[in-house]
PDB file of C-alpha atoms and ligand atoms in Angstrom:
ATOM      1  CA  MET A 681     103.959 117.814  95.897  1.00 82.00           C
ATOM      2  CA  PRO A 682     103.971 114.804  93.584  1.00 88.00           C
ATOM      3  CA  GLU A 683     102.810 115.389  90.027  1.00 92.00           C
ATOM      4  CA  LEU A 684     101.191 113.002  87.562  1.00 93.00           C
ATOM      5  CA  PRO A 685     104.222 110.837  86.692  1.00 92.00           C
ATOM      6  CA  GLU A 686     105.038 110.285  90.370  1.00 93.00           C
ATOM      7  CA  ILE A 687     101.445 109.356  91.254  1.00 95.00           C
ATOM      8  CA  ASP A 688     101.383 107.047  88.248  1.00 95.00           C
ATOM      9  CA  LEU A 689     104.354 105.187  89.679  1.00 94.00           C
ATOM     10  CA  VAL A 690     102.757 105.005  93.149  1.00 95.00           C
ATOM     11  CA  ALA A 691      99.522 103.587  91.667  1.00 96.00           C
ATOM     12  CA  ARG A 692     101.331 101.062  89.468  1.00 95.00           C
ATOM     13  CA  GLN A 693     103.458  99.853  92.347  1.00 95.00           C
ATOM     14  CA  LEU A 694     100.470  99.558  94.720  1.00 97.00           C
ATOM     15  CA  ASN A 695      98.562  97.664  92.049  1.00 97.00           C
ATOM     16  CA  GLY A 696     101.392  95.148  91.711  1.00 96.00           C
ATOM     17  CA  LEU A 697     101.575  94.644  95.472  1.00 97.00           C
ATOM     18  CA  LEU A 698      97.900  94.711  96.419  1.00 97.00           C
ATOM     19  CA  LYS A 699      95.771  93.521  93.509  1.00 98.00           C
ATOM     20  CA  GLY A 700      93.698  90.510  94.549  1.00 97.00           C
ATOM     21  CA  ARG A 701      94.494  90.858  98.259  1.00 97.00           C
ATOM     22  CA  MET A 702      91.899  91.091 101.009  1.00 97.00           C
ATOM     23  CA  VAL A 703      91.709  93.887 103.547  1.00 98.00           C
ATOM     24  CA  GLU A 704      90.760  92.085 106.757  1.00 97.00           C
ATOM     25  CA  LYS A 705      90.442  95.257 108.754  1.00 97.00           C
ATOM     26  CA  ALA A 706      90.745  98.965 107.952  1.00 98.00           C
ATOM     27  CA  VAL A 707      91.465 101.470 110.712  1.00 98.00           C
ATOM     28  CA  LEU A 708      91.311 105.249 110.383  1.00 98.00           C
ATOM     29  CA  LEU A 709      93.577 106.660 113.100  1.00 98.00           C
ATOM     30  CA  ARG A 710      93.383 110.307 112.118  1.00 97.00           C
ATOM     31  CA  ALA A 711      89.752 111.215 111.451  1.00 97.00           C
ATOM     32  CA  LYS A 712      90.639 114.327 109.433  1.00 97.00           C
ATOM     33  CA  LEU A 713      92.393 112.177 106.835  1.00 97.00           C
ATOM     34  CA  ALA A 714      88.922 111.131 105.609  1.00 98.00           C
ATOM     35  CA  PRO A 715      86.680 114.053 106.638  1.00 97.00           C
ATOM     36  CA  SER A 716      83.580 112.822 104.798  1.00 96.00           C
ATOM     37  CA  THR A 717      83.365 109.632 106.850  1.00 97.00           C
ATOM     38  CA  THR A 718      83.772 108.590 110.473  1.00 97.00           C
ATOM     39  CA  PRO A 719      86.442 106.168 111.709  1.00 98.00           C
ATOM     40  CA  SER A 720      83.729 103.595 112.448  1.00 98.00           C
ATOM     41  CA  ALA A 721      82.132 103.916 108.988  1.00 98.00           C
ATOM     42  CA  PHE A 722      85.624 103.715 107.435  1.00 98.00           C
ATOM     43  CA  THR A 723      86.182 100.401 109.199  1.00 98.00           C
ATOM     44  CA  ARG A 724      82.686  99.073 108.465  1.00 98.00           C
ATOM     45  CA  LYS A 725      82.876  99.871 104.752  1.00 98.00           C
ATOM     46  CA  LEU A 726      86.365  98.555 104.056  1.00 98.00           C
ATOM     47  CA  ASN A 727      86.598  95.507 106.323  1.00 97.00           C
ATOM     48  CA  LYS A 728      86.734  92.197 104.447  1.00 97.00           C
ATOM     49  CA  GLN A 729      87.025  93.977 101.129  1.00 97.00           C
ATOM     50  CA  LYS A 730      89.089  92.514  98.324  1.00 97.00           C
ATOM     51  CA  ILE A 731      91.260  94.939  96.365  1.00 98.00           C
ATOM     52  CA  CYS A 732      90.595  94.421  92.663  1.00 97.00           C
ATOM     53  CA  GLY A 733      93.043  97.028  91.427  1.00 98.00           C
ATOM     54  CA  VAL A 734      94.816 100.324  92.014  1.00 98.00           C
ATOM     55  CA  GLY A 735      94.740 103.075  89.400  1.00 98.00           C
ATOM     56  CA  ARG A 736      94.889 106.822  89.145  1.00 96.00           C
ATOM     57  CA  ARG A 737      92.923 109.803  87.854  1.00 96.00           C
ATOM     58  CA  GLY A 738      94.877 113.053  87.779  1.00 94.00           C
ATOM     59  CA  LYS A 739      96.925 113.066  90.954  1.00 94.00           C
ATOM     60  CA  HIS A 740      94.433 110.886  92.837  1.00 97.00           C
ATOM     61  CA  VAL A 741      95.297 107.279  93.635  1.00 98.00           C
ATOM     62  CA  LEU A 742      92.214 105.063  93.271  1.00 98.00           C
ATOM     63  CA  ILE A 743      92.087 101.815  95.263  1.00 98.00           C
ATOM     64  CA  GLU A 744      89.180  99.823  93.898  1.00 98.00           C
ATOM     65  CA  PHE A 745      87.465  97.153  95.962  1.00 98.00           C
ATOM     66  CA  ALA A 746      85.529  94.198  94.582  1.00 97.00           C
ATOM     67  CA  GLY A 747      82.461  95.126  96.659  1.00 96.00           C
ATOM     68  CA  GLY A 748      81.787  98.279  94.631  1.00 97.00           C
ATOM     69  CA  LEU A 749      83.675 100.895  96.618  1.00 98.00           C
ATOM     70  CA  THR A 750      86.753 102.895  95.666  1.00 98.00           C
ATOM     71  CA  LEU A 751      89.083 104.600  98.091  1.00 98.00           C
ATOM     72  CA  LEU A 752      90.243 107.881  96.611  1.00 98.00           C
ATOM     73  CA  VAL A 753      93.611 108.995  98.024  1.00 98.00           C
ATOM     74  CA  HIS A 754      95.493 112.249  97.556  1.00 97.00           C
ATOM     75  CA  LEU A 755      99.047 112.100  98.920  1.00 95.00           C
ATOM     76  CA  ARG A 756      99.452 115.898  98.890  1.00 92.00           C
ATOM     77  CA  MET A 757     102.795 116.967 100.418  1.00 88.00           C
ATOM     78  CA  SER A 758     104.095 113.940 102.255  1.00 92.00           C
ATOM     79  CA  GLY A 759     101.580 111.072 102.217  1.00 96.00           C
ATOM     80  CA  ARG A 760     103.021 107.634 101.515  1.00 97.00           C
ATOM     81  CA  PHE A 761     102.061 103.975 101.694  1.00 97.00           C
ATOM     82  CA  MET A 762     104.160 101.441 103.563  1.00 97.00           C
ATOM     83  CA  LEU A 763     103.708  97.691 103.176  1.00 97.00           C
ATOM     84  CA  LEU A 764     104.849  96.320 106.519  1.00 98.00           C
ATOM     85  CA  ASP A 765     105.219  92.898 108.105  1.00 97.00           C
ATOM     86  CA  ALA A 766     103.506  91.837 111.330  1.00 95.00           C
ATOM     87  CA  GLU A 767     106.648  92.380 113.415  1.00 96.00           C
ATOM     88  CA  ASP A 768     107.295  95.916 112.110  1.00 97.00           C
ATOM     89  CA  GLU A 769     106.329  98.817 114.321  1.00 96.00           C
ATOM     90  CA  ASP A 770     103.936 101.447 113.057  1.00 96.00           C
ATOM     91  CA  PRO A 771     105.626 104.586 111.759  1.00 96.00           C
ATOM     92  CA  LYS A 772     105.204 107.822 113.696  1.00 95.00           C
ATOM     93  CA  PHE A 773     102.564 109.341 111.406  1.00 97.00           C
ATOM     94  CA  ALA A 774     100.395 106.274 110.776  1.00 98.00           C
ATOM     95  CA  HIS A 775      97.026 107.825 109.882  1.00 98.00           C
ATOM     96  CA  ALA A 776      95.287 104.782 108.425  1.00 98.00           C
ATOM     97  CA  ILE A 777      96.095 101.066 108.497  1.00 98.00           C
ATOM     98  CA  PHE A 778      94.839  98.294 106.228  1.00 98.00           C
ATOM     99  CA  TYR A 779      95.461  94.852 107.720  1.00 98.00           C
ATOM    100  CA  LEU A 780      95.797  92.218 105.015  1.00 97.00           C
ATOM    101  CA  ALA A 781      94.856  88.551 105.253  1.00 90.00           C
ATOM    102  CA  ASP A 782      98.398  87.189 105.578  1.00 88.00           C
ATOM    103  CA  GLY A 783      99.637  89.324 108.473  1.00 93.00           C
ATOM    104  CA  GLN A 784     101.082  92.104 106.377  1.00 97.00           C
ATOM    105  CA  ARG A 785      99.546  95.550 106.535  1.00 98.00           C
ATOM    106  CA  VAL A 786      99.543  98.731 104.501  1.00 98.00           C
ATOM    107  CA  VAL A 787     100.059 101.875 106.521  1.00 98.00           C
ATOM    108  CA  PHE A 788      99.276 105.362 105.230  1.00 98.00           C
ATOM    109  CA  ASP A 789     101.879 107.592 106.842  1.00 97.00           C
ATOM    110  CA  ASP A 790     101.746 111.372 106.501  1.00 96.00           C
ATOM    111  CA  GLN A 791     104.186 113.607 108.309  1.00 94.00           C
ATOM    112  CA  ARG A 792     102.689 116.888 107.082  1.00 94.00           C
ATOM    113  CA  HIS A 793      99.017 115.888 107.637  1.00 95.00           C
ATOM    114  CA  PHE A 794      97.781 117.170 104.276  1.00 95.00           C
ATOM    115  CA  GLY A 795      96.798 113.803 102.772  1.00 96.00           C
ATOM    116  CA  LEU A 796      93.144 113.101 102.015  1.00 97.00           C
ATOM    117  CA  MET A 797      91.027 109.978 101.604  1.00 98.00           C
ATOM    118  CA  LYS A 798      87.436 109.528 100.568  1.00 98.00           C
ATOM    119  CA  ILE A 799      85.347 106.413 100.093  1.00 98.00           C
ATOM    120  CA  VAL A 800      83.111 106.613  97.024  1.00 98.00           C
ATOM    121  CA  GLU A 801      80.885 104.171  95.198  1.00 98.00           C
ATOM    122  CA  THR A 802      82.865 103.061  92.163  1.00 98.00           C
ATOM    123  CA  ASN A 803      79.957 103.583  89.773  1.00 98.00           C
ATOM    124  CA  LYS A 804      79.634 107.179  91.006  1.00 97.00           C
ATOM    125  CA  LEU A 805      83.354 107.921  90.948  1.00 97.00           C
ATOM    126  CA  ALA A 806      83.251 109.973  87.747  1.00 95.00           C
ATOM    127  CA  SER A 807      80.619 112.275  89.232  1.00 96.00           C
ATOM    128  CA  SER A 808      82.322 112.742  92.601  1.00 96.00           C
ATOM    129  CA  PRO A 809      83.422 116.387  92.902  1.00 95.00           C
ATOM    130  CA  GLU A 810      87.141 115.560  93.208  1.00 94.00           C
ATOM    131  CA  ILE A 811      87.112 113.695  89.896  1.00 96.00           C
ATOM    132  CA  ALA A 812      84.349 115.499  88.007  1.00 97.00           C
ATOM    133  CA  LYS A 813      86.115 118.853  88.162  1.00 96.00           C
ATOM    134  CA  LEU A 814      89.410 117.572  86.714  1.00 97.00           C
ATOM    135  CA  ALA A 815      90.499 118.517  83.208  1.00 97.00           C
ATOM    136  CA  PRO A 816      90.825 115.595  80.760  1.00 96.00           C
ATOM    137  CA  GLU A 817      93.679 113.154  81.268  1.00 96.00           C
ATOM    138  CA  PRO A 818      96.690 114.498  79.315  1.00 96.00           C
ATOM    139  CA  PHE A 819      97.029 111.324  77.243  1.00 95.00           C
ATOM    140  CA  SER A 820      93.345 110.953  76.427  1.00 96.00           C
ATOM    141  CA  PRO A 821      91.851 112.114  73.105  1.00 97.00           C
ATOM    142  CA  GLU A 822      89.711 114.599  75.069  1.00 97.00           C
ATOM    143  CA  PHE A 823      92.860 116.578  75.790  1.00 97.00           C
ATOM    144  CA  ASN A 824      93.767 118.244  72.505  1.00 97.00           C
ATOM    145  CA  VAL A 825      94.768 121.640  71.108  1.00 98.00           C
ATOM    146  CA  ASP A 826      91.135 122.739  70.600  1.00 98.00           C
ATOM    147  CA  GLN A 827      90.211 121.853  74.169  1.00 97.00           C
ATOM    148  CA  LEU A 828      93.322 123.548  75.585  1.00 98.00           C
ATOM    149  CA  PHE A 829      92.881 126.656  73.438  1.00 98.00           C
ATOM    150  CA  SER A 830      89.243 127.162  74.453  1.00 97.00           C
ATOM    151  CA  SER A 831      90.135 126.616  78.093  1.00 98.00           C
ATOM    152  CA  LEU A 832      92.971 129.186  77.813  1.00 98.00           C
ATOM    153  CA  LYS A 833      90.573 131.714  76.285  1.00 98.00           C
ATOM    154  CA  LEU A 834      88.342 131.520  79.369  1.00 97.00           C
ATOM    155  CA  SER A 835      91.075 132.254  81.916  1.00 98.00           C
ATOM    156  CA  ARG A 836      92.659 135.563  82.841  1.00 97.00           C
ATOM    157  CA  ARG A 837      95.177 134.015  85.189  1.00 96.00           C
ATOM    158  CA  THR A 838      98.868 133.758  84.415  1.00 96.00           C
ATOM    159  CA  LEU A 839      99.924 130.753  82.391  1.00 97.00           C
ATOM    160  CA  LYS A 840     101.847 129.372  85.346  1.00 97.00           C
ATOM    161  CA  GLU A 841      98.738 129.442  87.543  1.00 96.00           C
ATOM    162  CA  PHE A 842      96.628 128.082  84.704  1.00 97.00           C
ATOM    163  CA  LEU A 843      98.928 125.099  84.163  1.00 97.00           C
ATOM    164  CA  ILE A 844      98.994 123.959  87.777  1.00 96.00           C
ATOM    165  CA  ASP A 845      95.199 124.282  88.156  1.00 96.00           C
ATOM    166  CA  GLN A 846      93.978 120.679  87.842  1.00 96.00           C
ATOM    167  CA  THR A 847      90.622 121.838  86.523  1.00 97.00           C
ATOM    168  CA  LYS A 848      92.409 123.397  83.532  1.00 97.00           C
ATOM    169  CA  VAL A 849      95.198 120.903  82.818  1.00 97.00           C
ATOM    170  CA  THR A 850      95.566 117.647  84.715  1.00 96.00           C
ATOM    171  CA  GLY A 851      98.876 116.390  86.015  1.00 93.00           C
ATOM    172  CA  LEU A 852     101.248 119.348  86.090  1.00 95.00           C
ATOM    173  CA  GLY A 853     102.588 120.835  89.323  1.00 93.00           C
ATOM    174  CA  ASN A 854     105.246 123.399  90.055  1.00 93.00           C
ATOM    175  CA  ILE A 855     108.112 121.474  88.468  1.00 93.00           C
ATOM    176  CA  TYR A 856     106.583 120.225  85.243  1.00 94.00           C
ATOM    177  CA  ALA A 857     104.731 123.510  84.672  1.00 96.00           C
ATOM    178  CA  ALA A 858     108.041 125.417  84.765  1.00 96.00           C
ATOM    179  CA  GLU A 859     109.700 122.892  82.469  1.00 95.00           C
ATOM    180  CA  THR A 860     106.728 122.941  80.063  1.00 97.00           C
ATOM    181  CA  LEU A 861     106.812 126.735  79.740  1.00 98.00           C
ATOM    182  CA  PHE A 862     110.560 126.700  79.137  1.00 98.00           C
ATOM    183  CA  LEU A 863     110.141 124.110  76.417  1.00 97.00           C
ATOM    184  CA  ALA A 864     107.309 126.108  74.829  1.00 98.00           C
ATOM    185  CA  GLY A 865     109.376 129.315  75.039  1.00 98.00           C
ATOM    186  CA  ILE A 866     106.575 131.228  76.759  1.00 98.00           C
ATOM    187  CA  HIS A 867     106.954 133.568  79.737  1.00 98.00           C
ATOM    188  CA  PRO A 868     105.096 132.230  82.817  1.00 97.00           C
ATOM    189  CA  SER A 869     103.425 135.585  83.564  1.00 97.00           C
ATOM    190  CA  VAL A 870     101.561 135.826  80.251  1.00 97.00           C
ATOM    191  CA  ARG A 871      97.784 135.788  80.781  1.00 98.00           C
ATOM    192  CA  ALA A 872      96.176 132.571  79.583  1.00 98.00           C
ATOM    193  CA  ASN A 873      93.561 134.351  77.440  1.00 98.00           C
ATOM    194  CA  ARG A 874      96.291 136.264  75.592  1.00 97.00           C
ATOM    195  CA  ILE A 875      97.827 133.137  74.121  1.00 97.00           C
ATOM    196  CA  SER A 876      97.576 132.871  70.337  1.00 97.00           C
ATOM    197  CA  ARG A 877      96.576 129.657  68.627  1.00 98.00           C
ATOM    198  CA  PRO A 878     100.149 128.891  67.396  1.00 97.00           C
ATOM    199  CA  ARG A 879     101.457 129.372  70.943  1.00 98.00           C
ATOM    200  CA  ALA A 880      98.670 127.173  72.325  1.00 98.00           C
ATOM    201  CA  GLU A 881      99.847 124.503  69.901  1.00 98.00           C
ATOM    202  CA  ARG A 882     103.419 124.833  71.171  1.00 98.00           C
ATOM    203  CA  LEU A 883     102.175 124.749  74.748  1.00 98.00           C
ATOM    204  CA  PHE A 884     100.106 121.632  74.081  1.00 98.00           C
ATOM    205  CA  ALA A 885     103.093 119.837  72.556  1.00 98.00           C
ATOM    206  CA  ALA A 886     105.293 120.902  75.481  1.00 98.00           C
ATOM    207  CA  ILE A 887     102.819 119.614  78.096  1.00 98.00           C
ATOM    208  CA  LYS A 888     102.643 116.238  76.375  1.00 97.00           C
ATOM    209  CA  PHE A 889     106.388 116.003  75.857  1.00 95.00           C
ATOM    210  CA  THR A 890     107.247 116.997  79.440  1.00 94.00           C
ATOM    211  CA  LEU A 891     104.806 114.515  80.972  1.00 94.00           C
ATOM    212  CA  GLU A 892     105.770 111.788  78.497  1.00 93.00           C
ATOM    213  CA  GLN A 893     109.460 112.099  79.326  1.00 91.00           C
ATOM    214  CA  ALA A 894     108.774 112.046  83.072  1.00 90.00           C
ATOM    215  CA  LEU A 895     106.428 109.069  82.744  1.00 90.00           C
ATOM    216  CA  LYS A 896     109.074 107.226  80.763  1.00 89.00           C
ATOM    217  CA  MET A 897     111.530 107.781  83.607  1.00 86.00           C
ATOM    218  CA  SER A 898     108.975 106.844  86.236  1.00 85.00           C
ATOM    219  CA  LYS A 899     108.285 103.572  84.427  1.00 85.00           C
ATOM    220  CA  LYS A 900     111.930 102.621  84.892  1.00 84.00           C
ATOM    221  CA  GLY A 901     111.644 103.439  88.584  1.00 80.00           C
ATOM    222  CA  LYS A 902     110.770 101.072  91.372  1.00 83.00           C
ATOM    223  CA  LEU A 903     109.821 102.163  94.833  1.00 88.00           C
ATOM    224  CA  ASP A 904     110.664 100.379  98.047  1.00 91.00           C
ATOM    225  CA  PRO A 905     107.397  98.634  99.099  1.00 94.00           C
ATOM    226  CA  ARG A 906     108.069  99.958 102.577  1.00 94.00           C
ATOM    227  CA  ASN A 907     108.185 103.520 101.284  1.00 93.00           C
ATOM    228  CA  ILE A 908     105.781 104.101  98.414  1.00 93.00           C
ATOM    229  CA  ASN A 909     105.909 107.871  98.200  1.00 91.00           C
ATOM    230  CA  GLY A 910     105.412 110.527  95.550  1.00 87.00           C
ATOM    231  CA  ASN A 911     109.001 111.774  95.591  1.00 83.00           C
ATOM    232  CA  TYR A 912     110.720 112.537  92.343  1.00 73.00           C
ATOM    233  CA  ALA A 913     112.961 109.850  90.966  1.00 60.00           C
ATOM    234  CA  PRO A 914     116.548 111.169  91.147  1.00 52.00           C
ATOM    235  CA  GLU A 915     117.011 110.652  87.421  1.00 59.00           C
ATOM    236  CA  ASN A 916     114.050 112.993  86.887  1.00 54.00           C
ATOM    237  CA  GLY A 917     115.781 115.671  88.885  1.00 59.00           C
ATOM    238  CA  ARG A 918     117.825 117.428  86.222  1.00 76.00           C
ATOM    239  CA  TRP A 919     115.578 120.296  85.363  1.00 89.00           C
ATOM    240  CA  GLN A 920     116.267 122.924  82.735  1.00 92.00           C
ATOM    241  CA  VAL A 921     114.902 125.809  84.804  1.00 95.00           C
ATOM    242  CA  TYR A 922     113.125 124.456  87.896  1.00 93.00           C
ATOM    243  CA  ASP A 923     115.048 125.182  91.106  1.00 91.00           C
ATOM    244  CA  ARG A 924     117.963 126.631  89.126  1.00 93.00           C
ATOM    245  CA  GLU A 925     117.759 130.321  90.029  1.00 96.00           C
ATOM    246  CA  GLY A 926     121.039 132.065  89.136  1.00 97.00           C
ATOM    247  CA  GLU A 927     122.388 129.095  87.192  1.00 96.00           C
ATOM    248  CA  LEU A 928     123.008 129.451  83.474  1.00 96.00           C
ATOM    249  CA  CYS A 929     120.320 128.552  80.976  1.00 96.00           C
ATOM    250  CA  GLU A 930     121.519 125.576  78.924  1.00 93.00           C
ATOM    251  CA  VAL A 931     120.219 127.155  75.731  1.00 96.00           C
ATOM    252  CA  CYS A 932     121.292 130.817  75.943  1.00 97.00           C
ATOM    253  CA  SER A 933     123.668 130.959  78.954  1.00 97.00           C
ATOM    254  CA  ASN A 934     121.730 133.737  80.678  1.00 97.00           C
ATOM    255  CA  ALA A 935     120.911 133.315  84.352  1.00 97.00           C
ATOM    256  CA  VAL A 936     117.679 131.480  85.214  1.00 97.00           C
ATOM    257  CA  LYS A 937     115.296 133.768  87.107  1.00 97.00           C
ATOM    258  CA  ARG A 938     112.745 133.169  89.820  1.00 97.00           C
ATOM    259  CA  ILE A 939     109.469 134.983  90.392  1.00 96.00           C
ATOM    260  CA  THR A 940     106.413 134.044  92.419  1.00 93.00           C
ATOM    261  CA  HIS A 941     102.840 133.406  91.301  1.00 87.00           C
ATOM    262  CA  GLY A 942     100.236 132.911  93.989  1.00 82.00           C
ATOM    263  CA  GLY A 943     102.980 132.463  96.582  1.00 86.00           C
ATOM    264  CA  ARG A 944     104.769 129.721  94.673  1.00 89.00           C
ATOM    265  CA  SER A 945     108.130 130.005  92.940  1.00 94.00           C
ATOM    266  CA  THR A 946     108.324 129.968  89.192  1.00 96.00           C
ATOM    267  CA  TYR A 947     111.662 129.534  87.438  1.00 97.00           C
ATOM    268  CA  PHE A 948     112.215 130.693  83.885  1.00 98.00           C
ATOM    269  CA  CYS A 949     114.684 132.123  81.387  1.00 98.00           C
ATOM    270  CA  SER A 950     113.763 135.673  80.392  1.00 97.00           C
ATOM    271  CA  THR A 951     115.653 135.322  77.105  1.00 97.00           C
ATOM    272  CA  CYS A 952     114.233 132.004  75.923  1.00 98.00           C
ATOM    273  CA  GLN A 953     110.734 132.604  77.235  1.00 98.00           C
ATOM    274  CA  ARG A 954     108.895 135.499  75.578  1.00 95.00           C
ATOM    275  CA  ARG A 955     105.880 137.457  76.723  1.00 94.00           C
TER     276      ARG A 955
HETATM  277 ZN1   ZN B 789     117.701 130.764  77.975  1.00 76.20          ZN
END
């Protein structure tokens, strides 16, 4: 599942390709992709709508239209956008199509069928449940040690589960959460409310550093307009602990371990990361 830096790249690339362009016709081919609307309402609302920009909040891509609507998109496991020419065939899992004025079209393709779209009024976006429940953006002033520490105090879940919960911290998924905890030197199974203030400070710095580094890499990246997906850039793929079970920790040379939290793998070094 793409995490914040990957979605940031998707949004930036879509913005560059689509800003100022007109959607002549929007077609929802798989109704469950946008469960809060019907295919006919989807078409009626988005036809003849000019795209004024594409941004992001948390892991949601936000396609804003000049007429006052925003299309909220979550790629989930395998959703991707494809900018295709008139002569190109539709891909196998085309779940929504946006026909542009000049014959090109943007197809939302989703092999695993987990993607989600929702049309919201732009001026009510902040209060829509998907957005309202998110923790502050990690690079906003609202996200700070005090905010993180008080949020930690209210949770009895493990730190790993806490970090990937978008209502607690926005932007981290399985990969960056593991890397953050390694950097902070904290064991992933520690309960959130047991974290001391000095450790919360280390954790805060590690979240920012991990996301900053990944964003820096993603800003160098460029996606193929025909395959705008949330995959990790290959240069981002050299993790210190993630997906390295049995390999040697680069700091202490002990083997990286794997445990599961809520059914998902967590990788860590039991020497470098203390309870
Ligand atoms: Zn180690």
